[in-house]
């Protein structure tokens, strides 16, 4: 798939697995047909590079976060931006939709996480307490908890309703690049620059397994399969 004029920083696949969205330093988001590799649409609107992209659970909306410190919401069907979310003071590194599709979580370079109502465009909560950049955010299936990973080597679990950090998971020895809840909400997986993947029991908040095998760099991305049986990294 060739089309961007500069580096690609983020990709996401639609829930029906038919479309890939890619965000680039060329300030655009491109939508690609998975089977043909054809570029279907180009979304233009950011004033600088696009660092993060995410599909909504129904595949109808794309959220994008950029170096222009904004989050944009796009209708997939017509490639039009219908809302711009403003409130971050620095560029956005991470985005995730809640499973019900009503909320978007965003993490930035200013050590803050924000939760947004996509219908009103308003920031409903700001989570603070990090001492370094936030690289990854993930909301669990019941819309109650938010997991975030940072360069401070810690995973923090936040209660969305109260805005309180309920647990801090420690065990990685280097930056945390990725976190992902299992579809059933019982497990959390994390990937780190320490070249390991850790599996956490979400009820006990304990690491149950450490997966090793990489020797050529850190683990930048992790994801559960829909049946909870496979982890891709």
XYZ file of N, CA and C in Angstrom:
699
model
N 0.841 -1.182 0.000
C 0.000 0.000 0.000
C 0.884 1.243 0.000
N 0.909 1.938 -1.102
C 1.763 3.113 -1.250
C 0.895 4.325 -1.546
N 1.148 5.413 -0.825
C 0.348 6.609 -1.060
C 0.746 7.781 -0.198
N 1.153 7.507 1.056
C 1.596 8.584 1.931
C 2.919 9.163 1.432
N 3.108 10.450 1.707
C 4.316 11.135 1.248
C 5.411 11.175 2.308
N 5.129 10.588 3.479
C 6.120 10.596 4.554
C 5.830 9.422 5.485
N 6.545 9.339 6.605
C 6.433 8.217 7.517
C 4.988 7.977 7.963
N 4.672 6.712 8.172
C 3.375 6.320 8.730
C 3.579 6.005 10.208
N 2.803 6.668 11.064
C 2.992 6.540 12.502
C 1.949 5.661 13.184
N 0.814 5.461 12.550
C -0.238 4.711 13.220
C -1.145 4.043 12.203
N -1.589 2.822 12.539
C -2.582 2.130 11.708
C -3.627 1.482 12.608
N -4.826 1.318 12.080
C -5.877 0.581 12.773
C -6.744 -0.100 11.725
N -7.284 -1.256 12.081
C -8.140 -1.988 11.157
C -9.586 -1.897 11.631
N -10.502 -1.758 10.692
C -11.916 -1.610 11.033
C -12.446 -2.888 11.676
N -13.512 -2.789 12.474
C -14.066 -3.987 13.139
C -14.478 -5.091 12.173
N -14.896 -4.737 10.954
C -15.272 -5.771 9.982
C -14.070 -6.301 9.198
N -12.882 -5.772 9.524
C -11.613 -6.216 8.941
C -11.543 -6.011 7.429
N -12.261 -5.013 6.935
C -12.257 -4.733 5.497
C -11.459 -3.477 5.149
N -11.211 -2.610 6.140
C -10.565 -1.323 5.871
C -9.449 -1.070 6.879
N -8.339 -0.537 6.397
C -7.236 -0.108 7.253
C -7.142 1.416 7.184
N -6.993 2.043 8.351
C -6.728 3.478 8.419
C -5.267 3.684 8.791
N -4.601 4.602 8.112
C -3.197 4.908 8.402
C -3.034 6.404 8.608
N -2.270 6.778 9.631
C -1.983 8.183 9.911
C -0.511 8.463 9.673
N -0.223 9.585 9.054
C 1.142 9.861 8.607
C 1.625 11.244 9.037
N 2.941 11.391 9.009
C 3.546 12.694 9.268
C 3.225 13.678 8.136
N 2.669 13.181 7.024
C 2.268 14.079 5.932
C 0.927 14.773 6.216
N 0.400 14.606 7.458
C -0.823 15.279 7.949
C -2.120 14.661 7.446
N -2.063 13.526 6.799
C -3.268 12.906 6.265
C -3.534 11.548 6.915
N -4.804 11.125 6.799
C -5.215 9.764 7.123
C -5.698 9.136 5.830
N -5.239 7.930 5.541
C -5.695 7.235 4.352
C -6.461 5.975 4.752
N -7.526 5.686 4.002
C -8.312 4.470 4.196
C -8.035 3.524 3.045
N -7.717 2.267 3.384
C -7.280 1.287 2.406
C -8.186 0.065 2.409
N -8.437 -0.476 1.230
C -9.150 -1.731 1.104
C -8.183 -2.867 1.454
N -8.546 -3.673 2.458
C -7.663 -4.734 2.925
C -7.341 -5.727 1.819
N -8.316 -6.051 0.983
C -8.151 -7.115 -0.003
C -7.436 -6.659 -1.273
N -7.722 -5.436 -1.717
C -7.122 -4.973 -2.971
C -5.892 -4.098 -2.757
N -5.744 -3.531 -1.545
C -4.651 -2.606 -1.290
C -4.886 -1.220 -1.855
N -6.078 -0.978 -2.390
C -6.410 0.311 -2.996
C -6.731 1.345 -1.922
N -6.268 2.588 -2.131
C -6.639 3.691 -1.262
C -8.063 4.125 -1.594
N -8.947 4.024 -0.624
C -10.355 4.341 -0.837
C -10.652 5.822 -0.634
N -10.042 6.408 0.400
C -10.289 7.815 0.730
C -9.065 8.393 1.408
N -8.898 9.696 1.280
C -7.865 10.428 2.005
C -8.536 11.506 2.840
N -8.263 11.497 4.133
C -8.869 12.448 5.063
C -7.864 13.567 5.323
N -8.255 14.782 4.999
C -7.364 15.937 5.102
C -7.981 16.960 6.045
N -7.181 17.453 7.004
C -7.713 18.440 7.926
C -6.752 18.822 9.036
N -5.855 17.907 9.399
C -4.870 18.226 10.425
C -3.839 19.216 9.878
N -3.365 20.093 10.766
C -2.379 21.092 10.370
C -0.951 20.573 10.497
N -0.805 19.358 11.031
C 0.526 18.758 11.173
C 0.351 17.240 11.152
N 1.444 16.519 11.412
C 1.424 15.073 11.298
C 0.390 14.394 12.176
N -0.053 13.215 11.762
C -1.055 12.435 12.488
C -0.341 11.302 13.220
N -0.421 11.331 14.542
C 0.317 10.371 15.374
C -0.511 9.143 15.754
N -1.859 9.284 15.820
C -2.697 8.178 16.280
C -4.009 8.146 15.504
N -4.478 6.927 15.189
C -5.783 6.747 14.559
C -6.491 5.578 15.237
N -7.833 5.649 15.294
C -8.614 4.569 15.902
C -10.006 4.544 15.304
N -10.488 3.342 14.963
C -11.868 3.146 14.526
C -12.784 3.036 15.739
N -14.015 3.533 15.595
C -15.042 3.303 16.599
C -15.477 1.842 16.533
N -16.107 1.316 17.582
C -16.514 -0.101 17.587
C -17.454 -0.484 16.451
N -18.259 0.462 15.948
C -19.156 0.135 14.835
C -18.533 0.412 13.478
N -17.286 0.933 13.482
C -16.572 1.172 12.235
C -17.029 2.387 11.455
N -17.930 3.183 12.018
C -18.486 4.322 11.295
C -17.704 5.621 11.492
N -16.871 5.659 12.530
C -16.139 6.883 12.880
C -14.658 6.550 13.052
N -13.816 7.491 12.654
C -12.381 7.410 12.924
C -11.984 8.604 13.776
N -11.220 8.342 14.831
C -10.608 9.410 15.617
C -9.141 9.495 15.235
N -8.644 10.709 15.104
C -7.230 10.913 14.778
C -6.647 11.974 15.698
N -5.410 11.758 16.109
C -4.725 12.726 16.961
C -3.425 13.157 16.322
N -3.133 14.446 16.406
C -1.992 14.943 15.655
C -1.025 15.816 16.414
N 0.030 16.211 15.688
C 1.033 17.126 16.219
C 0.489 18.538 16.338
N -0.737 18.770 15.818
C -1.379 20.080 15.978
C -2.163 20.173 17.281
N -1.982 19.169 18.157
C -2.595 19.131 19.492
C -4.106 18.938 19.474
N -4.667 18.502 18.354
C -6.113 18.309 18.262
C -6.448 16.842 17.987
N -7.682 16.502 18.335
C -8.271 15.214 17.964
C -9.404 15.517 17.001
N -9.437 14.828 15.893
C -10.512 15.019 14.925
C -11.336 13.737 14.810
N -12.651 13.922 14.680
C -13.572 12.813 14.476
C -14.110 12.880 13.058
N -14.050 11.754 12.351
C -14.392 11.696 10.930
C -15.481 10.658 10.690
N -16.434 10.993 9.817
C -17.362 9.998 9.310
C -16.656 9.210 8.211
N -16.625 7.887 8.349
C -15.947 7.055 7.361
C -16.636 7.143 6.002
N -17.963 7.190 5.994
C -18.722 7.097 4.748
C -18.405 8.233 3.773
N -18.171 9.457 4.296
C -17.906 10.584 3.397
C -16.548 11.243 3.639
N -15.763 10.677 4.554
C -14.404 11.179 4.839
C -14.396 12.625 5.323
N -15.491 13.045 5.977
C -15.587 14.416 6.455
C -15.363 14.486 7.966
N -14.620 15.504 8.391
C -14.428 15.761 9.816
C -15.680 16.447 10.353
N -16.318 15.859 11.362
C -17.530 16.459 11.914
C -17.319 17.071 13.299
N -16.135 16.846 13.890
C -15.866 17.469 15.185
C -14.361 17.525 15.420
N -13.905 18.637 16.000
C -12.510 18.784 16.403
C -12.470 18.998 17.910
N -11.735 18.141 18.614
C -11.643 18.199 20.071
C -10.359 18.911 20.456
N -10.503 19.974 21.218
C -9.352 20.782 21.609
C -9.251 20.851 23.122
N -8.017 20.755 23.628
C -7.813 20.787 25.069
C -6.415 20.339 25.469
N -5.787 19.568 24.611
C -4.396 19.180 24.860
C -3.468 20.345 24.519
N -2.409 20.477 25.297
C -1.435 21.543 25.057
C -0.240 21.086 24.233
N -0.129 19.778 24.077
C 0.955 19.212 23.275
C 0.368 18.097 22.418
N 1.195 17.464 21.594
C 0.649 16.530 20.629
C 0.221 15.218 21.245
N -0.732 14.594 20.560
C -1.394 13.386 21.041
C -0.666 12.147 20.535
N -0.388 11.218 21.441
C 0.319 9.992 21.094
C -0.594 8.776 21.009
N -1.706 8.782 21.755
C -2.511 7.559 21.863
C -3.994 7.886 21.888
N -4.799 7.000 21.262
C -6.257 7.150 21.230
C -6.915 5.789 21.383
N -8.098 5.775 22.016
C -8.892 4.553 22.052
C -10.353 4.909 22.297
N -11.258 4.230 21.589
C -12.693 4.364 21.821
C -13.128 3.446 22.965
N -14.137 3.882 23.710
C -14.782 2.982 24.659
C -15.567 1.934 23.881
N -15.792 0.753 24.455
C -16.534 -0.295 23.742
C -17.936 0.113 23.305
N -18.573 1.038 24.027
C -19.897 1.488 23.588
C -19.831 2.591 22.535
N -18.614 3.074 22.242
C -18.429 4.067 21.189
C -18.758 5.489 21.569
N -19.126 5.736 22.828
C -19.540 7.079 23.242
C -18.375 7.958 23.681
N -17.263 7.326 24.064
C -16.139 8.062 24.627
C -14.859 7.776 23.846
N -13.962 8.756 23.861
C -12.608 8.584 23.328
C -11.625 8.976 24.418
N -10.627 8.114 24.655
C -9.542 8.428 25.575
C -8.326 8.844 24.765
N -7.614 9.846 25.255
C -6.420 10.333 24.553
C -5.285 10.551 25.546
N -4.067 10.215 25.106
C -2.876 10.438 25.908
C -1.900 11.318 25.155
N -1.188 12.169 25.905
C -0.335 13.148 25.222
C 1.069 13.207 25.802
N 1.854 14.127 25.266
C 3.236 14.334 25.695
C 3.336 15.175 26.958
N 2.200 15.627 27.485
C 2.173 16.501 28.660
C 1.779 15.720 29.909
N 1.896 14.377 29.836
C 1.649 13.506 30.981
C 0.201 13.566 31.464
N -0.724 13.742 30.524
C -2.144 13.796 30.878
C -2.959 12.904 29.952
N -4.028 12.334 30.501
C -4.994 11.559 29.729
C -6.326 12.289 29.808
N -6.999 12.397 28.685
C -8.300 13.047 28.660
C -9.353 12.085 28.133
N -10.560 12.234 28.668
C -11.701 11.438 28.240
C -12.715 12.391 27.617
N -13.171 12.057 26.398
C -14.015 12.947 25.617
C -15.362 12.304 25.297
N -16.412 13.108 25.375
C -17.733 12.705 24.911
C -17.805 13.038 23.419
N -17.959 12.030 22.561
C -17.888 12.302 21.118
C -19.121 13.038 20.604
N -20.225 13.006 21.348
C -21.437 13.692 20.894
C -21.383 15.195 21.184
N -20.861 15.558 22.362
C -20.775 16.971 22.719
C -19.430 17.575 22.354
N -18.410 16.720 22.203
C -17.068 17.217 21.938
C -16.379 17.762 23.175
N -16.973 17.533 24.346
C -16.422 18.070 25.589
C -15.530 17.056 26.291
N -14.479 17.567 26.938
C -13.630 16.739 27.784
C -14.362 16.513 29.101
N -14.646 15.262 29.430
C -15.405 14.959 30.646
C -14.501 14.721 31.854
N -13.256 14.291 31.609
C -12.312 14.070 32.709
C -10.879 14.198 32.206
N -10.011 14.636 33.115
C -8.575 14.659 32.856
C -7.893 13.854 33.951
N -7.094 12.882 33.558
C -6.388 12.012 34.496
C -4.920 12.427 34.519
N -4.409 12.713 35.707
C -3.022 13.139 35.848
C -2.329 12.321 36.926
N -1.008 12.301 36.875
C -0.253 11.525 37.842
C 0.965 10.863 37.244
N 1.153 11.080 35.944
C 2.321 10.514 35.277
C 3.510 11.455 35.395
N 4.701 10.879 35.268
C 5.932 11.671 35.320
C 6.672 11.632 33.994
N 6.024 11.043 32.967
C 6.666 10.983 31.661
C 5.596 10.823 30.595
N 6.006 10.810 29.337
C 5.072 10.743 28.223
C 4.184 9.505 28.286
N 2.962 9.653 27.816
C 2.013 8.550 27.751
C 1.998 8.007 26.330
N 2.249 6.696 26.206
C 2.371 6.085 24.883
C 1.144 5.289 24.472
N 0.350 4.818 25.420
C -0.721 3.899 25.067
C -1.884 3.991 26.045
N -3.100 3.878 25.537
C -4.314 3.871 26.368
C -5.256 2.791 25.849
N -6.013 2.175 26.766
C -7.006 1.175 26.364
C -8.132 1.151 27.389
N -9.378 1.147 26.891
C -10.561 1.086 27.744
C -11.098 -0.336 27.775
N -11.526 -0.805 28.973
C -12.021 -2.171 29.046
C -13.475 -2.254 28.604
N -13.972 -3.470 28.440
C -15.228 -3.703 27.738
C -16.455 -3.160 28.472
N -16.398 -3.016 29.800
C -17.568 -2.513 30.523
C -17.523 -1.004 30.741
N -16.564 -0.346 30.080
C -16.448 1.119 30.127
C -16.181 1.658 31.535
N -15.614 0.827 32.410
C -15.377 1.260 33.788
C -13.924 1.620 34.065
N -13.006 1.005 33.323
C -11.593 1.191 33.630
C -10.786 1.552 32.384
N -9.725 2.313 32.637
C -8.810 2.755 31.595
C -7.403 2.345 32.000
N -6.700 1.666 31.100
C -5.305 1.298 31.345
C -4.400 2.172 30.488
N -3.292 2.614 31.064
C -2.364 3.493 30.347
C -0.932 3.073 30.633
N -0.100 3.138 29.600
C 1.313 2.834 29.742
C 2.153 4.039 29.401
N 3.297 4.143 30.069
C 4.106 5.357 29.956
C 5.586 5.026 29.921
N 6.373 6.060 29.666
C 7.825 5.913 29.710
C 8.333 5.765 31.139
N 7.457 5.909 32.151
C 7.903 5.718 33.534
C 7.882 4.246 33.959
N 7.606 3.335 32.976
C 7.680 1.884 33.177
C 6.515 1.329 33.990
N 5.482 2.109 34.196
C 4.346 1.675 35.006
C 3.062 1.680 34.183
N 2.179 0.750 34.513
C 0.825 0.745 33.961
C -0.102 1.229 35.062
N -0.893 2.213 34.740
C -1.856 2.707 35.721
C -3.273 2.349 35.281
N -4.087 1.942 36.243
C -5.485 1.610 36.017
C -6.330 2.704 36.652
N -7.193 3.302 35.840
C -8.026 4.410 36.301
C -9.495 4.008 36.298
N -10.214 4.415 37.352
C -11.661 4.274 37.382
C -12.247 5.452 36.616
N -12.962 5.166 35.543
C -13.459 6.231 34.679
C -14.472 7.119 35.390
N -15.310 6.513 36.228
C -16.362 7.271 36.902
C -15.795 8.234 37.938
N -14.845 7.750 38.738
C -14.322 8.578 39.827
C -13.099 9.390 39.428
N -12.405 8.959 38.365
C -11.180 9.637 37.961
C -9.994 9.310 38.841
N -10.115 8.247 39.651
C -9.059 7.861 40.584
C -8.228 6.717 40.009
N -6.917 6.807 40.197
C -6.028 5.711 39.839
C -6.165 4.640 40.919
N -6.704 3.483 40.553
C -6.979 2.440 41.537
C -5.803 1.490 41.743
N -4.993 1.306 40.697
C -3.869 0.378 40.807
C -2.723 0.843 39.911
N -1.519 0.535 40.327
C -0.319 0.743 39.519
C 0.381 -0.599 39.378
N 0.551 -1.035 38.133
C 1.169 -2.330 37.858
C 2.639 -2.116 37.500
N 3.516 -2.756 38.255
C 4.956 -2.611 38.043
C 5.593 -3.962 37.783
N 6.588 -3.976 36.923
C 7.276 -5.215 36.579
C 8.159 -5.051 35.360
N 7.744 -4.192 34.429
C 8.588 -3.919 33.268
C 9.812 -3.111 33.707
N 10.906 -3.307 33.012
C 12.146 -2.619 33.357
C 12.503 -1.526 32.354
N 11.580 -1.261 31.422
C 11.807 -0.186 30.464
C 10.452 0.371 30.023
N 10.490 1.317 29.118
C 9.280 2.011 28.671
C 8.186 1.037 28.245
N 6.946 1.417 28.487
C 5.802 0.606 28.078
C 5.178 1.238 26.844
N 5.178 0.481 25.753
C 4.697 0.986 24.471
C 3.231 0.652 24.215
N 2.728 -0.443 24.790
C 1.388 -0.892 24.398
C 0.690 -1.631 25.533
N -0.623 -1.413 25.659
C -1.473 -2.188 26.561
C -2.770 -2.525 25.827
N -3.356 -3.675 26.177
C -4.601 -4.080 25.547
C -5.366 -5.026 26.477
N -6.656 -4.704 26.719
C -7.527 -5.594 27.483
C -7.990 -6.748 26.594
N -8.143 -7.927 27.190
C -8.751 -9.040 26.472
C -10.233 -8.735 26.256
N -10.834 -9.305 25.201
C -12.251 -9.040 24.926
C -13.182 -9.380 26.090
N -12.821 -10.386 26.906
C -13.673 -10.725 28.036
C -13.373 -9.882 29.276
N -12.369 -9.007 29.189
C -12.059 -8.095 30.279
C -11.309 -8.701 31.448
N -10.933 -9.977 31.351
C -10.303 -10.646 32.484
C -8.790 -10.496 32.508
N -8.198 -10.149 31.370
C -6.749 -10.065 31.266
C -6.326 -8.733 30.662
N -5.104 -8.353 30.948
C -4.473 -7.185 30.325
C -3.098 -7.625 29.856
N -2.742 -7.248 28.624
C -1.419 -7.569 28.104
C -0.659 -6.266 27.882
N 0.653 -6.296 28.117
C 1.477 -5.098 27.944
C 2.757 -5.459 27.200
N 3.235 -4.530 26.384
C 4.484 -4.687 25.655
C 5.431 -3.564 26.006
N 6.703 -3.886 26.125
C 7.671 -2.915 26.640
C 8.954 -2.897 25.832
N 9.719 -1.839 26.042
C 11.040 -1.739 25.425
C 12.048 -2.676 26.085
N 11.614 -3.362 27.169
C 12.492 -4.360 27.785
C 12.440 -5.703 27.048
N 11.762 -5.710 25.874
C 11.672 -6.871 24.985
C 10.783 -7.989 25.546
N 9.913 -7.653 26.496
C 9.005 -8.652 27.044
C 7.543 -8.239 26.858
N 6.684 -9.260 26.905
C 5.236 -9.079 26.959
C 4.783 -9.651 28.292
N 3.981 -8.894 29.020
C 3.481 -9.379 30.304
C 1.969 -9.538 30.247
N 1.505 -10.619 30.860
C 0.087 -10.911 30.948
C -0.338 -10.712 32.395
N -1.383 -9.894 32.595
C -1.832 -9.521 33.935
C -3.254 -10.021 34.172
N -3.482 -10.605 35.341
C -4.829 -10.961 35.770
C -5.496 -9.680 36.260
N -6.589 -9.274 35.584
C -7.144 -7.963 35.921
C -7.854 -7.964 37.272
N -8.318 -9.113 37.718
C -8.981 -9.162 39.027
C -7.980 -9.000 40.157
N -6.854 -9.712 40.063
C -5.855 -9.651 41.136
C -4.815 -8.565 40.901
N -4.732 -8.092 39.645
C -3.741 -7.086 39.232
C -2.320 -7.622 39.334
N -2.165 -8.939 39.190
C -0.846 -9.557 39.260
C -0.410 -10.064 37.891
N 0.899 -10.010 37.663
C 1.457 -10.553 36.428
C 1.472 -12.077 36.535
N 0.811 -12.733 35.594
C 0.724 -14.184 35.621
C 1.725 -14.852 34.677
N 2.226 -14.093 33.720
C 3.160 -14.695 32.756
C 3.982 -13.599 32.076
N 5.240 -13.901 31.836
C 6.113 -13.015 31.069
C 6.588 -13.768 29.835
N 6.307 -13.212 28.673
C 6.676 -13.832 27.401
C 7.937 -13.167 26.867
N 8.943 -13.978 26.569
C 10.203 -13.473 26.048
C 10.474 -14.101 24.691
N 11.333 -13.493 23.939
C 11.651 -14.046 22.634
C 12.218 -13.019 21.673
N 11.936 -11.743 21.935
C 12.464 -10.711 21.052
C 13.900 -10.377 21.442
N 14.742 -10.218 20.432
C 16.126 -9.824 20.666
C 16.530 -8.632 19.806
N 15.584 -8.163 18.990
C 15.917 -7.110 18.026
C 15.226 -5.789 18.332
N 14.769 -5.607 19.579
C 14.126 -4.347 19.935
C 12.924 -4.574 20.822
N 12.301 -3.474 21.242
C 11.170 -3.539 22.143
C 9.901 -4.016 21.467
N 8.871 -4.244 22.299
C 7.555 -4.660 21.824
C 6.686 -3.417 21.710
N 6.398 -2.997 20.492
C 5.716 -1.728 20.244
C 4.199 -1.869 20.199
N 3.720 -3.068 19.962
C 2.275 -3.236 19.814
C 1.868 -4.624 20.288
N 0.725 -4.709 20.981
C 0.174 -5.993 21.419
C -1.334 -5.966 21.235
N -1.910 -7.130 20.933
C -3.352 -7.190 20.735
C -3.860 -8.614 20.931
N -5.011 -8.732 21.608
C -5.670 -10.021 21.771
C -6.508 -10.349 20.534
N -6.624 -11.648 20.258
C -7.594 -12.104 19.265
C -8.987 -12.010 19.880
N -10.018 -12.087 19.022
C -11.392 -11.912 19.496
C -11.830 -13.014 20.446
N -11.183 -14.197 20.380
C -11.570 -15.294 21.262
C -10.675 -15.412 22.492
N -9.822 -14.423 22.744
C -8.929 -14.372 23.905
C -7.782 -15.385 23.867
N -7.663 -16.164 22.807
C -6.729 -17.279 22.792
C -5.342 -16.924 22.256
N -5.232 -15.851 21.507
C -3.973 -15.507 20.848
C -3.616 -14.057 21.148
N -2.323 -13.822 21.344
C -1.801 -12.457 21.484
C -0.853 -12.215 20.318
N -1.087 -11.158 19.585
C -0.171 -10.748 18.510
C 0.697 -9.614 19.009
N 1.971 -9.615 18.580
C 2.888 -8.545 19.006
C 3.812 -8.175 17.856
